[in-house]
């Protein structure tokens, strides 16, 4: 069978898949959302088959797709772009050329990709960071932390922490003319998980307390205790993310052992001694009524998984499970949630908990939105939604950073 025939075959299956895949009625740019969902589902399906017959690993195709649009550090008339290292970790810096009397604000950017894929090199992120630097006259720092499954938890987090601590040194901030009182940490999807965690860690570290002015979390996942929140159930088949896909990828950050993935799919992965943590993620207590819909809260099933993974009870994987005392001192927070997003309720619970202890939160809920829109702002899959979210976020930064 020739290469062309094979491609044509795939194209036909993709097309059929697109027609067949349902998406929520009111979703914006429905056909594009269908196409992206179909591509992701097919990649996931082929990964599962490929892994089963020993041809490739589950995540290989998804990783490959994410590298298609990698960019080089190209400066333009407004911004100098440099790839370098902070504390031996690759970073991309966006430095505005425009002269400014004042010191500059800074945004630290942590990319998404379920801890397994992604990079600041992705064209959509490169555009976003360039735009942020230009619009705000800000220094932007993108971090390429180590990825799973080659590097397990807490490698990704440690890289983010080291990079940010390096950047926060007085002489480094001075070198880039950054105003130490105007620094924001931003992350999307799993980058949002990392951003939320790093912000907590820094804020609870006496040497770094109050060094971060704001955190911006774009549709992040924030806990791995309960994999059946209402949004996890409602959107288990997509659009964009499916429950199986996200559990499979995220569990690779913990282990390559399939037992964890299987147990998490059944929501029976947590150990007995984690019972006291469930009050922090109890959607019955923290979700606004509107989002509970007709779902019924059931208490967790514990102690079913033989293998023990201490990381499952670690707040550095699930920033939602810190207590109120640790939340209280968190900085100004911006959170974007999308209605049709499996991870929606993680954020809604975090927002409730943050507001309960008096943290100032700006919550942007996109009624017709889907997960990951910020990474779909480049042809051939260009979502206007991505630019809409970008503009709202930049407006917020302009007013608050
Ligand atoms: C440089 O900045 C100006 C003013 O914001 C903008 O009009 C122009 O498009 C920017 N150039 C690039 C390459 O982004
Ligand atoms: C969750 O909240 C509900 C309602 O407030 C309560 O009945 C249940 O015991 C709680 N479960 C846990 C594990 O916190
Ligand atoms: C867990 O351990 C018990 C006792 O050692 C064993 O009987 C059971 O088959 C194990 N379950 C799994 C899923 O490995
Ligand atoms: C909150 O958690 C921190 C760190 O685990 C602990 O030191 C502190 O005592 C806890 N506070 C409360 C009120 O439980």
Short mmCIF file of C-alpha atoms and ligand atoms in Angstrom, two decimals:
data_model
loop_
_atom_site.label_atom_id
_atom_site.label_comp_id
_atom_site.label_asym_id
_atom_site.label_seq_id
_atom_site.Cartn_x
_atom_site.Cartn_y
_atom_site.Cartn_z
CA UNK A 1 0.00 0.00 0.00
CA UNK A 2 1.45 3.34 -1.04
CA UNK A 3 2.07 6.30 1.23
CA UNK A 4 -0.58 8.33 -0.58
CA UNK A 5 -3.19 5.64 -0.12
CA UNK A 6 -2.35 5.48 3.56
CA UNK A 7 -2.68 9.25 3.96
CA UNK A 8 -5.93 9.22 2.04
CA UNK A 9 -7.18 6.44 4.32
CA UNK A 10 -6.34 8.44 7.43
CA UNK A 11 -7.91 11.53 5.96
CA UNK A 12 -11.16 9.65 5.27
CA UNK A 13 -11.30 8.24 8.80
CA UNK A 14 -10.61 11.71 10.20
CA UNK A 15 -13.38 13.21 8.10
CA UNK A 16 -15.82 10.49 9.15
CA UNK A 17 -14.81 11.03 12.77
CA UNK A 18 -15.44 14.77 12.42
CA UNK A 19 -18.97 14.21 11.22
CA UNK A 20 -19.64 11.68 13.91
CA UNK A 21 -18.20 13.49 16.92
CA UNK A 22 -20.84 15.41 18.80
CA UNK A 23 -19.85 18.77 20.31
CA UNK A 24 -21.96 20.88 22.68
CA UNK A 25 -24.67 22.75 20.77
CA UNK A 26 -23.59 26.25 21.69
CA UNK A 27 -19.84 25.74 21.33
CA UNK A 28 -18.13 28.47 19.32
CA UNK A 29 -16.50 27.60 15.99
CA UNK A 30 -18.02 24.13 16.21
CA UNK A 31 -16.41 22.71 13.07
CA UNK A 32 -12.92 23.68 14.12
CA UNK A 33 -13.52 22.29 17.59
CA UNK A 34 -14.75 19.06 15.98
CA UNK A 35 -11.65 18.85 13.84
CA UNK A 36 -9.22 19.42 16.71
CA UNK A 37 -11.11 16.92 18.87
CA UNK A 38 -11.07 14.36 16.06
CA UNK A 39 -7.32 14.75 15.51
CA UNK A 40 -6.62 14.38 19.22
CA UNK A 41 -8.93 11.38 19.57
CA UNK A 42 -7.39 9.68 16.56
CA UNK A 43 -3.89 10.29 17.89
CA UNK A 44 -4.92 8.89 21.23
CA UNK A 45 -6.54 5.87 19.62
CA UNK A 46 -3.55 5.19 17.37
CA UNK A 47 -1.27 5.63 20.39
CA UNK A 48 -3.23 3.04 22.33
CA UNK A 49 -3.11 0.55 19.44
CA UNK A 50 0.54 1.38 18.69
CA UNK A 51 1.49 0.80 22.31
CA UNK A 52 -0.49 -2.45 22.42
CA UNK A 53 1.38 -3.91 19.44
CA UNK A 54 4.68 -2.50 20.70
CA UNK A 55 5.22 -0.09 17.83
CA UNK A 56 5.32 3.15 19.79
CA UNK A 57 4.38 4.67 23.10
CA UNK A 58 0.92 6.05 23.80
CA UNK A 59 2.06 9.65 23.94
CA UNK A 60 4.37 9.59 20.89
CA UNK A 61 1.89 10.89 18.30
CA UNK A 62 0.59 13.63 20.57
CA UNK A 63 4.16 14.71 21.31
CA UNK A 64 4.93 14.72 17.60
CA UNK A 65 1.88 16.88 16.83
CA UNK A 66 2.98 19.42 19.42
CA UNK A 67 6.41 19.79 17.80
CA UNK A 68 5.10 20.54 14.30
CA UNK A 69 5.01 24.27 14.95
CA UNK A 70 8.19 24.81 16.97
CA UNK A 71 9.71 28.24 16.51
CA UNK A 72 13.26 29.57 16.74
CA UNK A 73 14.00 32.65 18.88
CA UNK A 74 13.38 35.32 16.25
CA UNK A 75 13.59 38.97 17.27
CA UNK A 76 11.34 41.52 15.56
CA UNK A 77 11.16 45.30 15.39
CA UNK A 78 9.70 45.49 18.92
CA UNK A 79 11.06 42.55 20.88
CA UNK A 80 14.45 40.89 21.31
CA UNK A 81 13.95 37.15 21.69
CA UNK A 82 16.70 35.03 23.24
CA UNK A 83 16.96 31.35 24.15
CA UNK A 84 19.22 30.92 27.15
CA UNK A 85 19.39 29.05 30.45
CA UNK A 86 18.48 30.01 34.00
CA UNK A 87 20.04 27.71 36.54
CA UNK A 88 20.72 25.24 33.72
CA UNK A 89 17.06 25.12 32.63
CA UNK A 90 16.16 26.34 29.11
CA UNK A 91 14.24 29.60 29.04
CA UNK A 92 13.12 31.93 26.25
CA UNK A 93 13.26 35.63 27.04
CA UNK A 94 11.19 38.33 25.36
CA UNK A 95 12.74 41.73 25.97
CA UNK A 96 10.95 44.85 24.72
CA UNK A 97 13.16 47.13 22.62
CA UNK A 98 11.09 50.23 23.30
CA UNK A 99 12.87 52.61 25.66
CA UNK A 100 11.11 53.09 28.94
CA UNK A 101 11.82 55.35 31.90
CA UNK A 102 10.13 53.00 34.30
CA UNK A 103 11.31 49.52 35.16
CA UNK A 104 9.35 46.80 33.37
CA UNK A 105 6.77 44.36 34.70
CA UNK A 106 7.52 40.67 34.11
CA UNK A 107 5.40 37.65 33.23
CA UNK A 108 6.71 34.14 33.80
CA UNK A 109 5.06 31.78 31.35
CA UNK A 110 4.58 28.04 32.06
CA UNK A 111 3.29 26.07 29.08
CA UNK A 112 0.68 23.30 29.08
CA UNK A 113 0.76 19.73 27.75
CA UNK A 114 -0.27 17.41 30.60
CA UNK A 115 3.35 17.31 31.90
CA UNK A 116 4.22 15.13 28.89
CA UNK A 117 4.39 17.47 25.90
CA UNK A 118 4.61 21.11 24.89
CA UNK A 119 7.23 23.83 24.92
CA UNK A 120 7.55 27.61 24.85
CA UNK A 121 8.70 26.97 21.29
CA UNK A 122 5.16 26.20 20.11
CA UNK A 123 4.15 28.92 17.67
CA UNK A 124 0.92 29.79 19.49
CA UNK A 125 2.81 30.32 22.76
CA UNK A 126 5.57 32.24 21.01
CA UNK A 127 2.91 34.57 19.55
CA UNK A 128 1.25 34.97 22.94
CA UNK A 129 4.50 35.77 24.75
CA UNK A 130 5.61 38.21 22.05
CA UNK A 131 2.21 39.88 22.21
CA UNK A 132 2.36 40.09 26.02
CA UNK A 133 5.85 41.60 25.94
CA UNK A 134 4.82 44.14 23.31
CA UNK A 135 1.45 45.14 24.76
CA UNK A 136 2.64 45.49 28.33
CA UNK A 137 6.23 46.50 27.72
CA UNK A 138 6.95 43.46 29.89
CA UNK A 139 9.83 41.03 30.11
CA UNK A 140 8.41 37.56 29.46
CA UNK A 141 10.19 34.39 30.54
CA UNK A 142 9.07 31.05 29.05
CA UNK A 143 10.30 27.92 30.85
CA UNK A 144 11.03 24.57 29.20
CA UNK A 145 10.83 22.32 32.24
CA UNK A 146 11.63 18.59 31.95
CA UNK A 147 8.81 16.37 30.75
CA UNK A 148 7.34 13.02 31.75
CA UNK A 149 7.56 10.08 31.44
CA UNK A 150 11.33 10.46 31.12
CA UNK A 151 11.36 12.78 34.12
CA UNK A 152 8.78 11.99 36.78
CA UNK A 153 7.27 14.21 39.47
CA UNK A 154 8.61 16.57 40.81
CA UNK A 155 11.07 17.27 37.96
CA UNK A 156 8.77 19.69 36.10
CA UNK A 157 7.90 21.55 39.26
CA UNK A 158 11.48 21.74 40.47
CA UNK A 159 12.60 23.20 37.17
CA UNK A 160 9.93 25.90 37.41
CA UNK A 161 10.85 26.68 41.02
CA UNK A 162 14.60 26.87 40.30
CA UNK A 163 14.10 29.03 37.23
CA UNK A 164 11.81 31.46 38.99
CA UNK A 165 14.04 31.70 42.06
CA UNK A 166 16.97 32.37 39.77
CA UNK A 167 15.04 35.09 37.96
CA UNK A 168 13.91 36.69 41.23
CA UNK A 169 17.48 37.43 42.32
CA UNK A 170 18.09 41.16 42.67
CA UNK A 171 20.95 41.31 40.18
CA UNK A 172 19.05 39.32 37.54
CA UNK A 173 15.93 41.49 37.82
CA UNK A 174 18.18 44.55 37.59
CA UNK A 175 19.93 43.16 34.53
CA UNK A 176 16.61 43.02 32.66
CA UNK A 177 15.32 46.22 34.27
CA UNK A 178 12.40 44.38 35.89
CA UNK A 179 10.38 46.02 38.64
CA UNK A 180 10.51 43.51 41.54
CA UNK A 181 7.01 44.55 42.65
CA UNK A 182 5.32 43.76 39.32
CA UNK A 183 5.86 40.06 38.62
CA UNK A 184 3.16 37.64 37.48
CA UNK A 185 3.30 33.86 37.10
CA UNK A 186 1.06 32.55 34.33
CA UNK A 187 0.37 28.99 33.22
CA UNK A 188 -2.10 27.25 30.96
CA UNK A 189 -3.62 23.82 31.55
CA UNK A 190 -0.96 21.70 33.31
CA UNK A 191 1.20 24.83 33.21
CA UNK A 192 -1.57 26.36 35.33
CA UNK A 193 -1.18 23.48 37.79
CA UNK A 194 2.53 24.27 37.99
CA UNK A 195 1.89 28.02 38.25
CA UNK A 196 -0.58 27.52 41.12
CA UNK A 197 1.85 25.22 42.93
CA UNK A 198 4.92 27.41 42.46
CA UNK A 199 2.97 30.44 43.67
CA UNK A 200 1.94 28.54 46.81
CA UNK A 201 5.47 27.32 47.45
CA UNK A 202 7.02 30.77 47.03
CA UNK A 203 4.38 32.44 49.14
CA UNK A 204 4.94 29.96 51.95
CA UNK A 205 8.74 30.36 51.74
CA UNK A 206 9.94 33.18 54.03
CA UNK A 207 12.66 34.13 51.54
CA UNK A 208 10.17 34.63 48.70
CA UNK A 209 7.00 35.72 50.44
CA UNK A 210 5.23 38.57 48.60
CA UNK A 211 7.70 38.55 45.70
CA UNK A 212 4.94 37.52 43.28
CA UNK A 213 2.30 40.15 42.63
CA UNK A 214 -0.17 38.02 40.70
CA UNK A 215 -0.91 34.57 39.35
CA UNK A 216 -2.87 33.89 36.16
CA UNK A 217 -4.24 30.38 35.74
CA UNK A 218 -5.76 29.38 32.41
CA UNK A 219 -8.15 26.41 32.72
CA UNK A 220 -5.74 24.47 34.97
CA UNK A 221 -6.12 20.99 36.46
CA UNK A 222 -5.69 21.43 40.20
CA UNK A 223 -6.14 18.06 41.83
CA UNK A 224 -5.81 14.36 41.17
CA UNK A 225 -7.80 12.99 44.10
CA UNK A 226 -11.23 12.89 42.52
CA UNK A 227 -11.42 12.07 38.82
CA UNK A 228 -15.22 12.23 38.75
CA UNK A 229 -16.09 15.84 39.42
CA UNK A 230 -19.27 16.82 37.54
CA UNK A 231 -17.31 18.40 34.66
CA UNK A 232 -15.11 15.29 34.45
CA UNK A 233 -18.28 13.29 33.92
CA UNK A 234 -20.11 15.71 31.69
CA UNK A 235 -17.18 16.16 29.30
CA UNK A 236 -15.56 12.75 29.63
CA UNK A 237 -15.69 12.31 25.84
CA UNK A 238 -14.53 15.80 24.97
CA UNK A 239 -14.51 18.24 23.29
CA UNK A 240 -10.68 18.48 23.06
CA UNK A 241 -9.66 16.57 26.17
CA UNK A 242 -11.21 13.24 27.03
CA UNK A 243 -11.13 11.85 30.52
CA UNK A 244 -9.15 8.82 29.44
CA UNK A 245 -6.60 10.91 27.56
CA UNK A 246 -5.94 13.30 30.42
CA UNK A 247 -5.74 10.56 33.06
CA UNK A 248 -3.42 8.52 30.88
CA UNK A 249 -1.08 11.45 30.20
CA UNK A 250 -1.12 12.94 33.68
CA UNK A 251 -0.51 9.55 35.32
CA UNK A 252 2.72 9.34 33.30
CA UNK A 253 4.00 12.20 35.46
CA UNK A 254 3.73 9.82 38.43
CA UNK A 255 4.55 6.42 36.98
CA UNK A 256 4.62 4.41 33.75
CA UNK A 257 2.93 1.57 35.62
CA UNK A 258 -0.52 1.10 34.07
CA UNK A 259 -2.11 0.15 37.41
CA UNK A 260 -2.35 3.76 38.47
CA UNK A 261 -3.99 4.78 35.20
CA UNK A 262 -6.53 1.93 35.43
CA UNK A 263 -7.33 2.70 39.07
CA UNK A 264 -7.65 6.45 38.42
CA UNK A 265 -10.07 5.73 35.57
CA UNK A 266 -12.27 3.93 38.10
CA UNK A 267 -11.61 6.74 40.60
CA UNK A 268 -10.25 4.13 43.02
CA UNK A 269 -6.60 5.19 43.10
CA UNK A 270 -6.33 6.99 46.43
CA UNK A 271 -4.88 5.38 49.57
CA UNK A 272 -6.84 4.97 52.81
CA UNK A 273 -4.76 7.60 54.62
CA UNK A 274 -5.90 10.29 52.18
CA UNK A 275 -9.45 10.46 53.56
CA UNK A 276 -8.84 13.71 55.44
CA UNK A 277 -7.82 15.47 52.19
CA UNK A 278 -11.12 14.98 50.40
CA UNK A 279 -12.75 17.82 52.28
CA UNK A 280 -10.55 20.18 50.24
CA UNK A 281 -11.86 18.91 46.91
CA UNK A 282 -15.43 18.16 47.91
CA UNK A 283 -17.43 19.54 45.00
CA UNK A 284 -20.63 19.12 46.93
CA UNK A 285 -19.38 21.84 49.27
CA UNK A 286 -17.55 24.12 46.86
CA UNK A 287 -19.21 24.02 43.45
CA UNK A 288 -21.78 26.74 42.74
CA UNK A 289 -25.24 25.11 42.58
CA UNK A 290 -25.51 25.80 38.87
CA UNK A 291 -22.60 23.45 38.10
CA UNK A 292 -23.69 20.58 40.29
CA UNK A 293 -26.47 19.86 37.78
CA UNK A 294 -27.99 16.49 38.56
CA UNK A 295 -24.75 14.87 39.73
CA UNK A 296 -24.78 13.16 43.10
CA UNK A 297 -21.77 13.29 45.40
CA UNK A 298 -20.43 9.90 46.45
CA UNK A 299 -17.73 9.40 49.05
CA UNK A 300 -14.36 8.24 47.75
CA UNK A 301 -13.41 4.57 47.40
CA UNK A 302 -10.03 4.25 49.07
CA UNK A 303 -7.28 1.66 49.49
CA UNK A 304 -7.98 -0.33 46.33
CA UNK A 305 -4.63 0.28 44.67
CA UNK A 306 -1.85 -1.99 45.93
CA UNK A 307 1.08 0.11 44.81
CA UNK A 308 1.72 3.16 46.93
CA UNK A 309 2.39 6.55 45.36
CA UNK A 310 3.11 9.14 48.07
CA UNK A 311 2.82 11.86 45.40
CA UNK A 312 -0.95 11.29 45.25
CA UNK A 313 -1.29 12.99 48.65
CA UNK A 314 1.27 15.68 47.82
CA UNK A 315 -0.06 19.22 47.46
CA UNK A 316 2.72 19.86 44.95
CA UNK A 317 0.75 17.69 42.54
CA UNK A 318 -2.68 18.81 43.73
CA UNK A 319 -2.48 22.44 44.82
CA UNK A 320 -6.15 22.25 45.83
CA UNK A 321 -5.34 20.15 48.90
CA UNK A 322 -3.49 22.77 50.94
CA UNK A 323 -5.37 24.08 53.96
CA UNK A 324 -6.96 27.51 54.29
CA UNK A 325 -4.00 28.95 56.18
CA UNK A 326 -1.77 28.27 53.19
CA UNK A 327 -4.29 29.73 50.75
CA UNK A 328 -4.88 32.90 52.72
CA UNK A 329 -1.74 34.74 51.78
CA UNK A 330 -1.88 34.01 48.04
CA UNK A 331 -1.55 36.98 45.70
CA UNK A 332 -4.03 38.53 43.35
CA UNK A 333 -5.41 35.76 41.15
CA UNK A 334 -6.83 35.60 37.64
CA UNK A 335 -8.55 32.39 36.57
CA UNK A 336 -10.07 31.54 33.21
CA UNK A 337 -12.57 28.69 33.06
CA UNK A 338 -14.39 27.37 30.01
CA UNK A 339 -17.86 25.92 30.21
CA UNK A 340 -17.17 22.92 27.96
CA UNK A 341 -13.97 21.82 29.67
CA UNK A 342 -13.41 18.62 31.60
CA UNK A 343 -11.13 20.49 34.02
CA UNK A 344 -13.61 23.30 34.65
CA UNK A 345 -14.65 22.24 38.15
CA UNK A 346 -11.09 22.04 39.49
CA UNK A 347 -10.88 25.78 38.98
CA UNK A 348 -14.39 26.49 40.25
CA UNK A 349 -13.54 24.73 43.51
CA UNK A 350 -10.25 26.64 43.79
CA UNK A 351 -12.04 29.94 43.21
CA UNK A 352 -14.59 29.16 45.95
CA UNK A 353 -11.84 28.21 48.37
CA UNK A 354 -9.69 31.25 47.57
CA UNK A 355 -12.61 33.64 47.92
CA UNK A 356 -13.68 31.98 51.19
CA UNK A 357 -10.35 32.98 52.74
CA UNK A 358 -10.36 36.47 51.25
CA UNK A 359 -7.96 36.15 48.31
CA UNK A 360 -8.86 38.57 45.53
CA UNK A 361 -9.85 36.56 42.45
CA UNK A 362 -10.90 37.75 39.02
CA UNK A 363 -12.84 34.94 37.42
CA UNK A 364 -13.35 34.95 33.67
CA UNK A 365 -15.82 32.27 32.65
CA UNK A 366 -16.15 31.63 28.93
CA UNK A 367 -19.67 30.37 28.41
CA UNK A 368 -19.08 28.81 24.98
CA UNK A 369 -15.42 28.02 25.50
CA UNK A 370 -13.33 24.86 25.31
CA UNK A 371 -10.08 23.72 26.89
CA UNK A 372 -6.71 24.77 25.51
CA UNK A 373 -7.88 27.58 23.22
CA UNK A 374 -4.71 29.62 23.79
CA UNK A 375 -2.68 26.92 22.06
CA UNK A 376 -4.92 26.90 18.98
CA UNK A 377 -4.18 30.31 17.52
CA UNK A 378 -2.14 29.27 14.51
CA UNK A 379 -3.19 27.93 11.12
CA UNK A 380 -4.40 25.35 10.25
CA UNK A 381 -6.37 25.22 13.49
CA UNK A 382 -7.03 28.81 14.33
CA UNK A 383 -9.65 29.55 17.00
CA UNK A 384 -10.89 33.09 17.46
CA UNK A 385 -11.67 31.98 20.99
CA UNK A 386 -7.92 31.79 21.66
CA UNK A 387 -7.45 35.45 20.72
CA UNK A 388 -10.52 36.43 22.73
CA UNK A 389 -9.09 34.79 25.85
CA UNK A 390 -5.69 36.34 25.14
CA UNK A 391 -7.19 39.83 24.92
CA UNK A 392 -9.17 39.47 28.13
CA UNK A 393 -6.05 38.24 29.91
CA UNK A 394 -3.88 41.06 28.56
CA UNK A 395 -6.52 43.62 29.61
CA UNK A 396 -6.45 42.20 33.09
CA UNK A 397 -2.66 42.37 33.19
CA UNK A 398 -2.69 45.95 31.95
CA UNK A 399 -5.00 46.93 34.78
CA UNK A 400 -3.51 44.82 37.55
CA UNK A 401 0.20 44.21 37.04
C1 LIG B 1 5.43 46.37 16.78
O1 LIG B 1 4.60 47.17 17.58
C2 LIG B 1 3.66 47.98 16.86
C3 LIG B 1 2.92 48.82 17.88
O2 LIG B 1 2.38 48.03 18.90
C4 LIG B 1 2.75 47.08 16.05
O3 LIG B 1 1.87 47.85 15.30
C5 LIG B 1 3.57 46.18 15.13
O4 LIG B 1 2.73 45.28 14.46
C6 LIG B 1 4.58 45.41 15.98
N1 LIG B 1 5.43 44.60 15.11
C7 LIG B 1 5.48 43.26 15.19
C8 LIG B 1 6.40 42.55 14.28
O5 LIG B 1 4.80 42.63 16.00
C1 LIG B 2 -18.71 16.20 51.04
O1 LIG B 2 -19.74 17.13 51.26
C2 LIG B 2 -21.00 16.53 51.53
C3 LIG B 2 -22.03 17.65 51.63
O2 LIG B 2 -21.55 18.72 52.41
C4 LIG B 2 -20.90 15.71 52.80
O3 LIG B 2 -22.14 15.07 53.04
C5 LIG B 2 -19.80 14.66 52.64
O4 LIG B 2 -19.64 13.94 53.85
C6 LIG B 2 -18.52 15.32 52.28
N1 LIG B 2 -17.51 14.27 52.00
C7 LIG B 2 -16.21 14.43 52.26
C8 LIG B 2 -15.34 13.26 52.02
O5 LIG B 2 -15.75 15.49 52.67
C1 LIG B 3 -3.32 -6.59 45.71
O1 LIG B 3 -2.68 -7.35 46.72
C2 LIG B 3 -3.45 -8.46 47.17
C3 LIG B 3 -2.73 -9.10 48.35
O2 LIG B 3 -1.33 -9.11 48.16
C4 LIG B 3 -3.64 -9.42 45.97
O3 LIG B 3 -4.42 -10.52 46.39
C5 LIG B 3 -4.35 -8.69 44.86
O4 LIG B 3 -4.46 -9.51 43.72
C6 LIG B 3 -3.59 -7.42 44.49
N1 LIG B 3 -4.39 -6.67 43.55
C7 LIG B 3 -3.90 -6.15 42.44
C8 LIG B 3 -4.87 -5.38 41.59
O5 LIG B 3 -2.74 -6.29 42.10
C1 LIG B 4 -1.83 23.97 57.33
O1 LIG B 4 -0.80 23.22 56.72
C2 LIG B 4 0.50 23.57 57.16
C3 LIG B 4 1.50 22.79 56.32
O2 LIG B 4 1.13 21.47 56.15
C4 LIG B 4 0.63 23.26 58.66
O3 LIG B 4 1.90 23.62 59.11
C5 LIG B 4 -0.45 24.03 59.41
O4 LIG B 4 -0.42 23.66 60.78
C6 LIG B 4 -1.81 23.75 58.84
N1 LIG B 4 -2.79 24.65 59.46
C7 LIG B 4 -3.97 24.25 59.89
C8 LIG B 4 -4.85 25.29 60.50
O5 LIG B 4 -4.33 23.10 59.81
#
